[in-house]
Amino acid sequence: MEYFPLFCRLQGKRCLLVGGGDVAERKARLLLAAGADLYVGALDFSPAFQHWAQQGELTLLDGHFDPRWLKNCWLVVAATNDNNINQQVADTAEAQQIFCNLVDAPEQASAIMPSIIDRSPLMVAVSSGGSAPVLARLLREKLEAMLPQHLGQLAQFAGKLRARVKTEFHSMGQRRHFWERFFKSDRLAQTLANGDNPRAQQITETLFNAAPEAPGEVALVGAGPGDAGLLTLKGLQQIQQADVIVYDRLVSDDILNLVRRDAERVFVGKRAGYHCVPQDQINQLLLEQAQRGKRVVRLKGGDPFIFGRGGEELEVLAQHKIPFSVVPGITAASGCAAYSGIPLTHRDHAQSVRLVTGHLQKEGKLGWQKLAAEQQTLVFYMGLAQATEIQRQLLTHGMRADMPVALVENGTSARQRVVTGTLAQLGELSQQVISPSLIIVGSVVSLRETLRWF
């Protein structure tokens, strides 16, 4: 995060704008709208500045930039057409520990002004850190079209109810449940938009009277193989509504950054040969949190129903009549193969796919004869430690030694690395990657050089 997003109150606070032209006008309008005590310094001023000064809305400082102009300032904006002057203003502000915005020079600025969607008191700001201002403007235009004008009225009305909600609902879950119903009420929003405040009060009283205890529930959410862009929309909605997030080590930091900030996070990571929290304790944790009325999300890498033991967790919840839901995710086989340029099926290479757990000793005997058959793709999950045994069994049961294989490390993430070779080399190749890694065996791997894009 190059810039920390911050909304600050400028009402009645002295701010300095250096520049008197068209660009400075745009900055002045924003500062005046925020109620700043605005001083503007320049050699020449546009008619707009002269009008504002005559109306007593700002103070003009006529002349070359003078460092004394910064006295008692909270914010400085340099918006002249002379880069040297702008830099002088920025250096002076930096020395006095005052935030400074530089027009057209974000790399030297200590503060930037984002594109704004104003639904006061609701404000949405979009910034590219100065790297792509046109992109920020295009996003702002899209958001302007999406966000109804009455959102400001709804937010203002909600602000008047906060103290009452805090008094009537003692737990955070109850309050959140009420507010979700409040903001999702189409009748309330439309009534406020029409200016019918008595009717809005009636609807609000109905919401207060009908607000039940926040029910405990568990959502089993597949986080996908790593890339946050592969998280489903429904999965995103669930993790942003959760009171408690229970997650494993295959959930990427990019995904966790999307979790609501005040949600409790519980790490129950697992890796081969080591369980931070045993599975029965995870089951009990989900049950206990839900019984406390919490909205719990069990966040799993990949898809929770493919070697994720999600079924076991839901069985415990079902026995205790805890409401639950499942949000599937893109499984590691699909995501890692796609990001590696390896189609799992292909008319000329494979007519089926087999997803196989690599925990060979714990999961019992596998049908190696069928796994070694031609015209299929094998994907081994958690198989890195057993790679040599996988190689031996497949060769013993008739798979050809030159069958292409790929090992995908940290699949779909920015750290993804793919090592390819043949089945005869699998044990050796497994020493070149680290966990988490996926093993793909099949002639489809030979298409990687043609189809790879990552």
Tab-separated table of C-alpha atoms in Angstrom:
chain	number	residue	atom	x	y	z
A	1	MET	CA	0.000	0.000	0.000
A	2	GLU	CA	1.853	3.070	-1.257
A	3	TYR	CA	-0.707	5.570	0.067
A	4	PHE	CA	-2.776	5.206	3.213
A	5	PRO	CA	-6.430	6.064	2.405
A	6	LEU	CA	-7.683	8.643	4.878
A	7	PHE	CA	-10.728	10.887	5.154
A	8	CYS	CA	-9.919	14.020	7.170
A	9	ARG	CA	-12.052	16.894	8.422
A	10	LEU	CA	-10.906	20.230	6.965
A	11	GLN	CA	-13.797	22.406	8.121
A	12	GLY	CA	-12.388	25.666	9.481
A	13	LYS	CA	-8.793	24.473	9.048
A	14	ARG	CA	-6.322	26.598	7.122
A	15	CYS	CA	-5.249	25.142	3.790
A	16	LEU	CA	-2.945	26.670	1.167
A	17	LEU	CA	-3.411	26.381	-2.589
A	18	VAL	CA	-0.518	27.658	-4.709
A	19	GLY	CA	-1.701	28.477	-8.221
A	20	GLY	CA	-4.451	30.587	-9.739
A	21	GLY	CA	-5.332	28.886	-13.021
A	22	ASP	CA	-7.822	26.305	-14.288
A	23	VAL	CA	-6.188	23.312	-12.579
A	24	ALA	CA	-6.036	25.159	-9.283
A	25	GLU	CA	-9.738	26.022	-9.673
A	26	ARG	CA	-10.654	22.338	-9.644
A	27	LYS	CA	-8.678	21.796	-6.447
A	28	ALA	CA	-10.220	24.910	-4.902
A	29	ARG	CA	-13.754	23.671	-5.510
A	30	LEU	CA	-13.016	20.474	-3.577
A	31	LEU	CA	-11.387	22.287	-0.689
A	32	LEU	CA	-14.193	24.835	-0.465
A	33	ALA	CA	-16.780	22.039	-0.538
A	34	ALA	CA	-14.957	20.476	2.423
A	35	GLY	CA	-15.250	23.744	4.355
A	36	ALA	CA	-11.531	24.567	4.399
A	37	ASP	CA	-10.293	28.021	5.415
A	38	LEU	CA	-8.638	28.428	2.033
A	39	TYR	CA	-5.735	30.705	1.151
A	40	VAL	CA	-4.674	30.903	-2.509
A	41	GLY	CA	-1.291	32.259	-3.575
A	42	ALA	CA	-0.358	33.175	-7.158
A	43	LEU	CA	0.827	35.988	-9.459
A	44	ASP	CA	-2.434	35.940	-11.431
A	45	PHE	CA	-5.898	34.666	-10.578
A	46	SER	CA	-8.688	33.413	-12.799
A	47	PRO	CA	-12.091	35.164	-12.645
A	48	ALA	CA	-13.434	32.316	-10.490
A	49	PHE	CA	-10.850	33.000	-7.779
A	50	GLN	CA	-11.579	36.713	-7.877
A	51	HIS	CA	-15.302	36.004	-7.510
A	52	TRP	CA	-14.734	33.662	-4.564
A	53	ALA	CA	-12.535	36.259	-2.898
A	54	GLN	CA	-15.187	38.948	-3.363
A	55	GLN	CA	-17.757	36.629	-1.778
A	56	GLY	CA	-15.438	36.073	1.181
A	57	GLU	CA	-15.105	32.343	0.483
A	58	LEU	CA	-11.294	32.390	0.352
A	59	THR	CA	-8.286	34.669	0.798
A	60	LEU	CA	-5.953	35.631	-2.061
A	61	LEU	CA	-2.183	35.953	-1.525
A	62	ASP	CA	-0.777	37.984	-4.415
A	63	GLY	CA	2.861	37.342	-5.338
A	64	HIS	CA	5.598	34.734	-5.608
A	65	PHE	CA	5.458	31.730	-3.321
A	66	ASP	CA	6.503	32.660	0.202
A	67	PRO	CA	7.290	29.897	2.739
A	68	ARG	CA	5.543	32.008	5.377
A	69	TRP	CA	2.252	31.211	3.628
A	70	LEU	CA	2.444	27.733	5.170
A	71	LYS	CA	2.121	28.988	8.743
A	72	ASN	CA	-0.661	27.130	10.603
A	73	CYS	CA	-1.612	25.145	7.481
A	74	TRP	CA	-2.993	21.617	7.676
A	75	LEU	CA	-2.723	20.855	3.960
A	76	VAL	CA	-0.915	22.376	0.973
A	77	VAL	CA	-1.722	21.935	-2.717
A	78	ALA	CA	0.781	22.962	-5.404
A	79	ALA	CA	-1.098	23.502	-8.679
A	80	THR	CA	0.965	25.921	-10.775
A	81	ASN	CA	2.183	25.303	-14.318
A	82	ASP	CA	5.808	25.583	-13.150
A	83	ASN	CA	7.287	22.303	-11.916
A	84	ASN	CA	10.111	24.098	-10.108
A	85	ILE	CA	7.683	26.151	-8.045
A	86	ASN	CA	5.567	23.102	-7.312
A	87	GLN	CA	8.657	21.260	-6.108
A	88	GLN	CA	9.687	24.218	-3.953
A	89	VAL	CA	6.253	24.203	-2.315
A	90	ALA	CA	6.468	20.455	-1.736
A	91	ASP	CA	9.968	20.645	-0.219
A	92	THR	CA	8.940	23.470	2.097
A	93	ALA	CA	5.828	21.568	3.213
A	94	GLU	CA	7.880	18.410	3.797
A	95	ALA	CA	10.323	20.304	5.992
A	96	GLN	CA	7.427	21.611	8.090
A	97	GLN	CA	5.727	18.165	8.251
A	98	ILE	CA	2.663	19.329	6.324
A	99	PHE	CA	1.002	17.035	3.805
A	100	CYS	CA	1.298	18.355	0.254
A	101	ASN	CA	-0.502	17.441	-2.957
A	102	LEU	CA	1.368	18.086	-6.216
A	103	VAL	CA	-0.573	18.285	-9.455
A	104	ASP	CA	0.832	15.942	-12.131
A	105	ALA	CA	3.681	14.779	-9.874
A	106	PRO	CA	2.287	12.066	-7.594
A	107	GLU	CA	5.705	10.495	-7.062
A	108	GLN	CA	6.819	13.615	-5.165
A	109	ALA	CA	3.504	14.170	-3.367
A	110	SER	CA	2.951	13.224	0.258
A	111	ALA	CA	-0.823	13.362	-0.319
A	112	ILE	CA	-3.061	12.775	-3.316
A	113	MET	CA	-6.628	13.764	-4.132
A	114	PRO	CA	-8.676	10.799	-5.355
A	115	SER	CA	-11.642	10.693	-7.684
A	116	ILE	CA	-14.734	11.136	-5.515
A	117	ILE	CA	-18.281	9.812	-5.558
A	118	ASP	CA	-20.193	12.098	-3.233
A	119	ARG	CA	-23.271	10.717	-1.529
A	120	SER	CA	-22.723	12.736	1.635
A	121	PRO	CA	-22.311	11.622	4.307
A	122	LEU	CA	-21.354	8.537	2.315
A	123	MET	CA	-18.168	9.166	0.366
A	124	VAL	CA	-16.382	6.808	-2.024
A	125	ALA	CA	-12.872	7.656	-3.181
A	126	VAL	CA	-10.991	5.945	-6.009
A	127	SER	CA	-7.258	6.355	-6.474
A	128	SER	CA	-4.537	4.768	-8.562
A	129	GLY	CA	-1.815	6.451	-6.531
A	130	GLY	CA	-1.295	8.823	-9.431
A	131	SER	CA	-0.245	6.017	-11.779
A	132	ALA	CA	-3.425	5.870	-13.884
A	133	PRO	CA	-5.713	8.854	-13.209
A	134	VAL	CA	-7.828	8.153	-16.301
A	135	LEU	CA	-8.522	4.625	-15.020
A	136	ALA	CA	-9.549	6.053	-11.648
A	137	ARG	CA	-11.871	8.487	-13.412
A	138	LEU	CA	-13.461	5.689	-15.486
A	139	LEU	CA	-14.070	3.645	-12.333
A	140	ARG	CA	-15.592	6.678	-10.668
A	141	GLU	CA	-17.984	7.093	-13.593
A	142	LYS	CA	-19.060	3.455	-13.285
A	143	LEU	CA	-19.622	3.809	-9.549
A	144	GLU	CA	-21.556	7.050	-10.065
A	145	ALA	CA	-23.965	5.151	-12.294
A	146	MET	CA	-24.256	2.219	-9.870
A	147	LEU	CA	-24.802	4.073	-6.591
A	148	PRO	CA	-28.267	5.631	-6.141
A	149	GLN	CA	-28.455	9.287	-5.165
A	150	HIS	CA	-30.552	8.486	-2.068
A	151	LEU	CA	-27.714	6.529	-0.420
A	152	GLY	CA	-26.649	9.714	1.326
A	153	GLN	CA	-30.110	10.118	2.848
A	154	LEU	CA	-30.075	6.481	3.962
A	155	ALA	CA	-26.640	6.864	5.567
A	156	GLN	CA	-27.699	10.080	7.296
A	157	PHE	CA	-30.856	8.424	8.630
A	158	ALA	CA	-28.792	5.468	9.877
A	159	GLY	CA	-26.469	7.816	11.733
A	160	LYS	CA	-29.403	9.044	13.823
A	161	LEU	CA	-30.201	5.455	14.862
A	162	ARG	CA	-26.747	4.284	15.932
A	163	ALA	CA	-27.158	5.098	19.617
A	164	ARG	CA	-30.542	3.351	19.778
A	165	VAL	CA	-29.245	0.263	17.967
A	166	LYS	CA	-26.342	0.041	20.401
A	167	THR	CA	-28.769	0.262	23.333
A	168	GLU	CA	-31.327	-2.253	22.061
A	169	PHE	CA	-28.945	-4.856	20.651
A	170	HIS	CA	-26.116	-5.858	22.945
A	171	SER	CA	-24.083	-8.196	20.749
A	172	MET	CA	-22.196	-7.264	17.620
A	173	GLY	CA	-23.971	-10.040	15.744
A	174	GLN	CA	-27.412	-8.678	16.619
A	175	ARG	CA	-26.442	-5.183	15.539
A	176	ARG	CA	-25.000	-6.369	12.261
A	177	HIS	CA	-28.101	-8.430	11.580
A	178	PHE	CA	-30.293	-5.373	12.148
A	179	TRP	CA	-28.162	-3.087	9.950
A	180	GLU	CA	-28.088	-5.609	7.125
A	181	ARG	CA	-31.888	-5.742	7.139
A	182	PHE	CA	-32.016	-1.943	7.414
A	183	PHE	CA	-29.803	-1.275	4.384
A	184	LYS	CA	-31.389	-4.038	2.316
A	185	SER	CA	-34.916	-2.669	2.855
A	186	ASP	CA	-36.011	-1.430	-0.573
A	187	ARG	CA	-39.169	0.108	0.928
A	188	LEU	CA	-37.156	2.175	3.392
A	189	ALA	CA	-34.742	3.413	0.753
A	190	GLN	CA	-37.549	4.372	-1.607
A	191	THR	CA	-39.494	6.105	1.164
A	192	LEU	CA	-36.490	8.226	2.093
A	193	ALA	CA	-35.884	9.026	-1.572
A	194	ASN	CA	-39.472	10.303	-1.752
A	195	GLY	CA	-38.968	12.451	1.350
A	196	ASP	CA	-41.663	10.634	3.350
A	197	ASN	CA	-40.012	10.719	6.784
A	198	PRO	CA	-43.090	9.616	8.811
A	199	ARG	CA	-43.415	6.508	6.665
A	200	ALA	CA	-39.665	5.894	7.019
A	201	GLN	CA	-40.051	6.002	10.794
A	202	GLN	CA	-42.859	3.417	10.619
A	203	ILE	CA	-40.751	1.042	8.527
A	204	THR	CA	-37.821	1.492	10.891
A	205	GLU	CA	-39.955	0.614	13.922
A	206	THR	CA	-41.041	-2.552	12.125
A	207	LEU	CA	-37.383	-3.478	11.590
A	208	PHE	CA	-36.610	-2.903	15.266
A	209	ASN	CA	-39.562	-4.994	16.426
A	210	ALA	CA	-38.880	-7.820	13.995
A	211	ALA	CA	-35.139	-8.049	14.551
A	212	PRO	CA	-34.549	-11.530	15.997
A	213	GLU	CA	-31.475	-12.909	17.658
A	214	ALA	CA	-28.674	-13.178	15.165
A	215	PRO	CA	-28.673	-16.896	14.331
A	216	GLY	CA	-25.441	-18.827	14.424
A	217	GLU	CA	-24.455	-20.389	11.119
A	218	VAL	CA	-21.476	-21.740	9.234
A	219	ALA	CA	-20.546	-21.175	5.610
A	220	LEU	CA	-18.032	-23.538	4.065
A	221	VAL	CA	-16.252	-21.404	1.460
A	222	GLY	CA	-13.778	-22.488	-1.176
A	223	ALA	CA	-11.083	-19.810	-1.491
A	224	GLY	CA	-9.730	-21.153	-4.763
A	225	PRO	CA	-6.109	-22.129	-5.432
A	226	GLY	CA	-4.468	-18.815	-4.478
A	227	ASP	CA	-5.197	-15.966	-6.865
A	228	ALA	CA	-7.705	-13.648	-5.174
A	229	GLY	CA	-9.282	-12.999	-8.565
A	230	LEU	CA	-10.473	-16.610	-8.611
A	231	LEU	CA	-12.565	-16.205	-5.464
A	232	THR	CA	-16.251	-16.391	-6.376
A	233	LEU	CA	-18.535	-13.403	-5.848
A	234	LYS	CA	-20.617	-15.407	-3.374
A	235	GLY	CA	-17.468	-16.425	-1.516
A	236	LEU	CA	-16.437	-12.770	-1.250
A	237	GLN	CA	-19.850	-11.833	0.127
A	238	GLN	CA	-19.625	-14.561	2.772
A	239	ILE	CA	-16.175	-13.639	4.075
A	240	GLN	CA	-17.121	-9.963	4.273
A	241	GLN	CA	-20.144	-10.805	6.433
A	242	ALA	CA	-18.409	-13.240	8.778
A	243	ASP	CA	-17.872	-12.737	12.504
A	244	VAL	CA	-15.252	-15.499	12.597
A	245	ILE	CA	-12.942	-16.761	9.851
A	246	VAL	CA	-11.429	-20.224	10.330
A	247	TYR	CA	-8.762	-20.712	7.678
A	248	ASP	CA	-5.920	-23.009	6.670
A	249	ARG	CA	-2.454	-22.362	5.287
A	250	LEU	CA	-3.536	-22.758	1.651
A	251	VAL	CA	-5.626	-19.576	1.873
A	252	SER	CA	-3.494	-16.802	0.383
A	253	ASP	CA	-2.768	-13.460	2.036
A	254	ASP	CA	-4.508	-11.760	-0.893
A	255	ILE	CA	-7.721	-13.580	0.038
A	256	LEU	CA	-7.341	-12.791	3.741
A	257	ASN	CA	-6.942	-9.096	2.909
A	258	LEU	CA	-10.545	-9.184	1.692
A	259	VAL	CA	-11.868	-10.335	5.083
A	260	ARG	CA	-13.764	-7.776	7.141
A	261	ARG	CA	-11.237	-6.079	9.415
A	262	ASP	CA	-13.090	-6.616	12.682
A	263	ALA	CA	-13.694	-10.320	12.053
A	264	GLU	CA	-11.936	-12.769	14.386
A	265	ARG	CA	-9.391	-14.909	12.525
A	266	VAL	CA	-8.536	-18.431	13.648
A	267	PHE	CA	-5.664	-20.239	11.916
A	268	VAL	CA	-5.960	-24.022	11.776
A	269	GLY	CA	-3.241	-24.649	9.209
A	270	LYS	CA	-2.160	-28.058	8.089
A	271	ARG	CA	0.761	-29.384	6.170
A	272	ALA	CA	2.048	-32.859	5.401
A	273	GLY	CA	2.883	-34.654	8.643
A	274	TYR	CA	1.797	-31.772	10.873
A	275	HIS	CA	-1.613	-30.529	11.957
A	276	CYS	CA	-1.676	-27.222	13.812
A	277	VAL	CA	-5.195	-28.124	14.969
A	278	PRO	CA	-6.512	-31.723	14.669
A	279	GLN	CA	-9.609	-32.184	12.530
A	280	ASP	CA	-11.885	-33.109	15.437
A	281	GLN	CA	-10.918	-29.886	17.190
A	282	ILE	CA	-11.681	-27.896	14.037
A	283	ASN	CA	-15.116	-29.519	13.930
A	284	GLN	CA	-15.695	-28.602	17.567
A	285	LEU	CA	-14.472	-25.037	17.008
A	286	LEU	CA	-16.990	-24.477	14.214
A	287	LEU	CA	-19.771	-25.924	16.338
A	288	GLU	CA	-18.955	-23.830	19.427
A	289	GLN	CA	-18.672	-20.566	17.534
A	290	ALA	CA	-21.992	-21.131	15.758
A	291	GLN	CA	-23.692	-22.054	19.034
A	292	ARG	CA	-22.623	-18.643	20.354
A	293	GLY	CA	-24.645	-17.002	17.603
A	294	LYS	CA	-21.633	-16.201	15.415
A	295	ARG	CA	-21.624	-16.158	11.638
A	296	VAL	CA	-18.684	-18.437	10.893
A	297	VAL	CA	-16.859	-18.930	7.606
A	298	ARG	CA	-14.682	-22.008	7.234
A	299	LEU	CA	-12.327	-20.821	4.521
A	300	LYS	CA	-10.503	-23.562	2.642
A	301	GLY	CA	-8.003	-23.454	-0.186
A	302	GLY	CA	-9.382	-24.758	-3.462
A	303	ASP	CA	-12.795	-26.411	-3.225
A	304	PRO	CA	-13.946	-27.574	0.238
A	305	PHE	CA	-15.447	-30.797	-1.099
A	306	ILE	CA	-12.329	-31.974	-2.942
A	307	PHE	CA	-9.855	-33.379	-0.404
A	308	GLY	CA	-10.859	-30.573	1.939
A	309	ARG	CA	-12.697	-32.752	4.494
A	310	GLY	CA	-15.584	-30.346	4.261
A	311	GLY	CA	-18.076	-33.169	4.406
A	312	GLU	CA	-16.768	-34.273	7.794
A	313	GLU	CA	-17.158	-30.783	9.211
A	314	LEU	CA	-20.704	-30.438	7.931
A	315	GLU	CA	-21.699	-33.822	9.361
A	316	VAL	CA	-20.931	-32.531	12.855
A	317	LEU	CA	-22.914	-29.341	12.247
A	318	ALA	CA	-25.860	-31.303	10.858
A	319	GLN	CA	-25.908	-33.553	13.940
A	320	HIS	CA	-26.329	-30.469	16.123
A	321	LYS	CA	-28.825	-28.784	13.747
A	322	ILE	CA	-26.553	-25.822	12.997
A	323	PRO	CA	-27.554	-24.012	9.766
A	324	PHE	CA	-24.825	-24.232	7.119
A	325	SER	CA	-24.175	-23.487	3.489
A	326	VAL	CA	-21.471	-24.376	0.988
A	327	VAL	CA	-19.827	-22.048	-1.505
A	328	PRO	CA	-17.753	-24.093	-3.946
A	329	GLY	CA	-14.392	-22.836	-5.097
A	330	ILE	CA	-12.150	-23.369	-8.082
A	331	THR	CA	-10.225	-26.470	-7.190
A	332	ALA	CA	-6.439	-26.576	-7.363
A	333	ALA	CA	-6.443	-29.014	-10.285
A	334	SER	CA	-8.451	-26.679	-12.493
A	335	GLY	CA	-6.726	-23.452	-11.418
A	336	CYS	CA	-3.141	-24.713	-11.472
A	337	ALA	CA	-3.565	-26.503	-14.783
A	338	ALA	CA	-5.157	-23.481	-16.449
A	339	TYR	CA	-2.480	-21.081	-15.183
A	340	SER	CA	0.191	-23.501	-16.399
A	341	GLY	CA	-1.182	-23.904	-19.909
A	342	ILE	CA	-2.192	-27.530	-19.352
A	343	PRO	CA	-5.718	-28.548	-20.394
A	344	LEU	CA	-6.940	-31.341	-18.135
A	345	THR	CA	-8.832	-32.919	-21.013
A	346	HIS	CA	-8.117	-32.840	-24.747
A	347	ARG	CA	-9.676	-34.816	-27.572
A	348	ASP	CA	-6.300	-36.155	-28.720
A	349	HIS	CA	-4.773	-36.756	-25.289
A	350	ALA	CA	-7.206	-37.367	-22.420
A	351	GLN	CA	-10.901	-38.194	-22.232
A	352	SER	CA	-11.064	-38.220	-18.424
A	353	VAL	CA	-9.479	-36.689	-15.347
A	354	ARG	CA	-8.750	-38.363	-12.037
A	355	LEU	CA	-8.177	-36.340	-8.882
A	356	VAL	CA	-6.124	-38.454	-6.483
A	357	THR	CA	-4.984	-37.829	-2.909
A	358	GLY	CA	-1.254	-38.164	-2.459
A	359	HIS	CA	-1.621	-39.404	1.138
A	360	LEU	CA	-1.116	-42.938	-0.122
A	361	GLN	CA	-0.420	-44.732	3.129
A	362	LYS	CA	-3.200	-43.054	5.086
A	363	GLU	CA	-5.866	-43.359	2.412
A	364	GLY	CA	-5.395	-47.032	1.722
A	365	LYS	CA	-4.580	-48.789	-1.533
A	366	LEU	CA	-5.238	-47.091	-4.825
A	367	GLY	CA	-6.318	-48.802	-8.034
A	368	TRP	CA	-2.926	-48.341	-9.678
A	369	GLN	CA	-3.795	-50.513	-12.658
A	370	LYS	CA	-6.618	-48.171	-13.619
A	371	LEU	CA	-4.563	-45.075	-12.797
A	372	ALA	CA	-1.825	-46.221	-15.174
A	373	ALA	CA	-4.217	-46.433	-18.132
A	374	GLU	CA	-3.700	-44.269	-21.218
A	375	GLN	CA	-5.911	-41.384	-22.423
A	376	GLN	CA	-6.481	-39.816	-19.021
A	377	THR	CA	-4.968	-37.119	-16.832
A	378	LEU	CA	-3.951	-37.743	-13.224
A	379	VAL	CA	-3.778	-34.922	-10.713
A	380	PHE	CA	-2.224	-35.766	-7.344
A	381	TYR	CA	-3.061	-33.522	-4.413
A	382	MET	CA	-0.668	-33.429	-1.438
A	383	GLY	CA	1.572	-35.903	-3.216
A	384	LEU	CA	4.976	-34.235	-3.077
A	385	ALA	CA	6.309	-36.378	-0.223
A	386	GLN	CA	5.063	-39.515	-2.038
A	387	ALA	CA	6.313	-38.585	-5.507
A	388	THR	CA	8.845	-41.427	-5.668
A	389	GLU	CA	6.198	-43.966	-4.661
A	390	ILE	CA	3.747	-42.559	-7.215
A	391	GLN	CA	6.432	-42.892	-9.878
A	392	ARG	CA	7.227	-46.478	-8.871
A	393	GLN	CA	3.616	-47.624	-8.790
A	394	LEU	CA	2.685	-46.096	-12.140
A	395	LEU	CA	5.761	-47.564	-13.859
A	396	THR	CA	5.156	-50.961	-12.237
A	397	HIS	CA	1.569	-51.004	-13.513
A	398	GLY	CA	2.457	-50.235	-17.083
A	399	MET	CA	2.570	-46.475	-17.590
A	400	ARG	CA	5.294	-45.510	-20.034
A	401	ALA	CA	8.432	-43.944	-18.581
A	402	ASP	CA	8.342	-40.973	-20.983
A	403	MET	CA	4.831	-39.899	-19.920
A	404	PRO	CA	4.975	-36.109	-19.416
A	405	VAL	CA	4.586	-34.802	-15.861
A	406	ALA	CA	4.370	-31.333	-14.333
A	407	LEU	CA	4.789	-30.138	-10.772
A	408	VAL	CA	3.059	-26.815	-10.054
A	409	GLU	CA	4.353	-24.951	-7.004
A	410	ASN	CA	2.232	-22.173	-5.439
A	411	GLY	CA	-0.216	-22.470	-8.288
A	412	THR	CA	-2.071	-19.370	-9.609
A	413	SER	CA	-0.138	-17.055	-7.293
A	414	ALA	CA	2.501	-14.518	-8.300
A	415	ARG	CA	5.049	-17.074	-7.029
A	416	GLN	CA	3.839	-19.905	-9.274
A	417	ARG	CA	6.605	-22.100	-10.636
A	418	VAL	CA	6.179	-25.067	-12.961
A	419	VAL	CA	8.718	-27.880	-13.356
A	420	THR	CA	8.162	-30.376	-16.177
A	421	GLY	CA	9.743	-33.652	-17.182
A	422	THR	CA	8.820	-37.305	-17.578
A	423	LEU	CA	7.441	-39.938	-15.249
A	424	ALA	CA	10.895	-41.529	-15.047
A	425	GLN	CA	12.148	-38.239	-13.542
A	426	LEU	CA	9.257	-37.585	-11.132
A	427	GLY	CA	11.109	-38.498	-7.922
A	428	GLU	CA	14.034	-36.288	-8.910
A	429	LEU	CA	11.766	-33.405	-9.986
A	430	SER	CA	9.955	-33.469	-6.644
A	431	GLN	CA	13.199	-32.344	-4.988
A	432	GLN	CA	13.146	-29.134	-7.033
A	433	VAL	CA	9.850	-27.768	-5.687
A	434	ILE	CA	8.350	-27.075	-2.291
A	435	SER	CA	4.894	-27.539	-0.838
A	436	PRO	CA	2.189	-26.702	-1.711
A	437	SER	CA	2.667	-28.339	-5.095
A	438	LEU	CA	0.373	-30.260	-7.400
A	439	ILE	CA	1.502	-33.175	-9.581
A	440	ILE	CA	-0.058	-33.550	-13.033
A	441	VAL	CA	0.606	-36.721	-15.017
A	442	GLY	CA	-0.542	-37.213	-18.596
A	443	SER	CA	0.210	-36.449	-22.216
A	444	VAL	CA	-1.728	-33.158	-21.912
A	445	VAL	CA	1.358	-31.772	-20.159
A	446	SER	CA	3.113	-31.800	-23.540
A	447	LEU	CA	0.775	-28.990	-24.661
A	448	ARG	CA	2.160	-26.583	-22.056
A	449	GLU	CA	4.807	-25.035	-24.300
A	450	THR	CA	2.120	-24.112	-26.818
A	451	LEU	CA	-0.603	-22.983	-24.444
A	452	ARG	CA	1.265	-21.482	-21.476
A	453	TRP	CA	0.533	-17.855	-20.599
A	454	PHE	CA	1.659	-17.518	-16.984
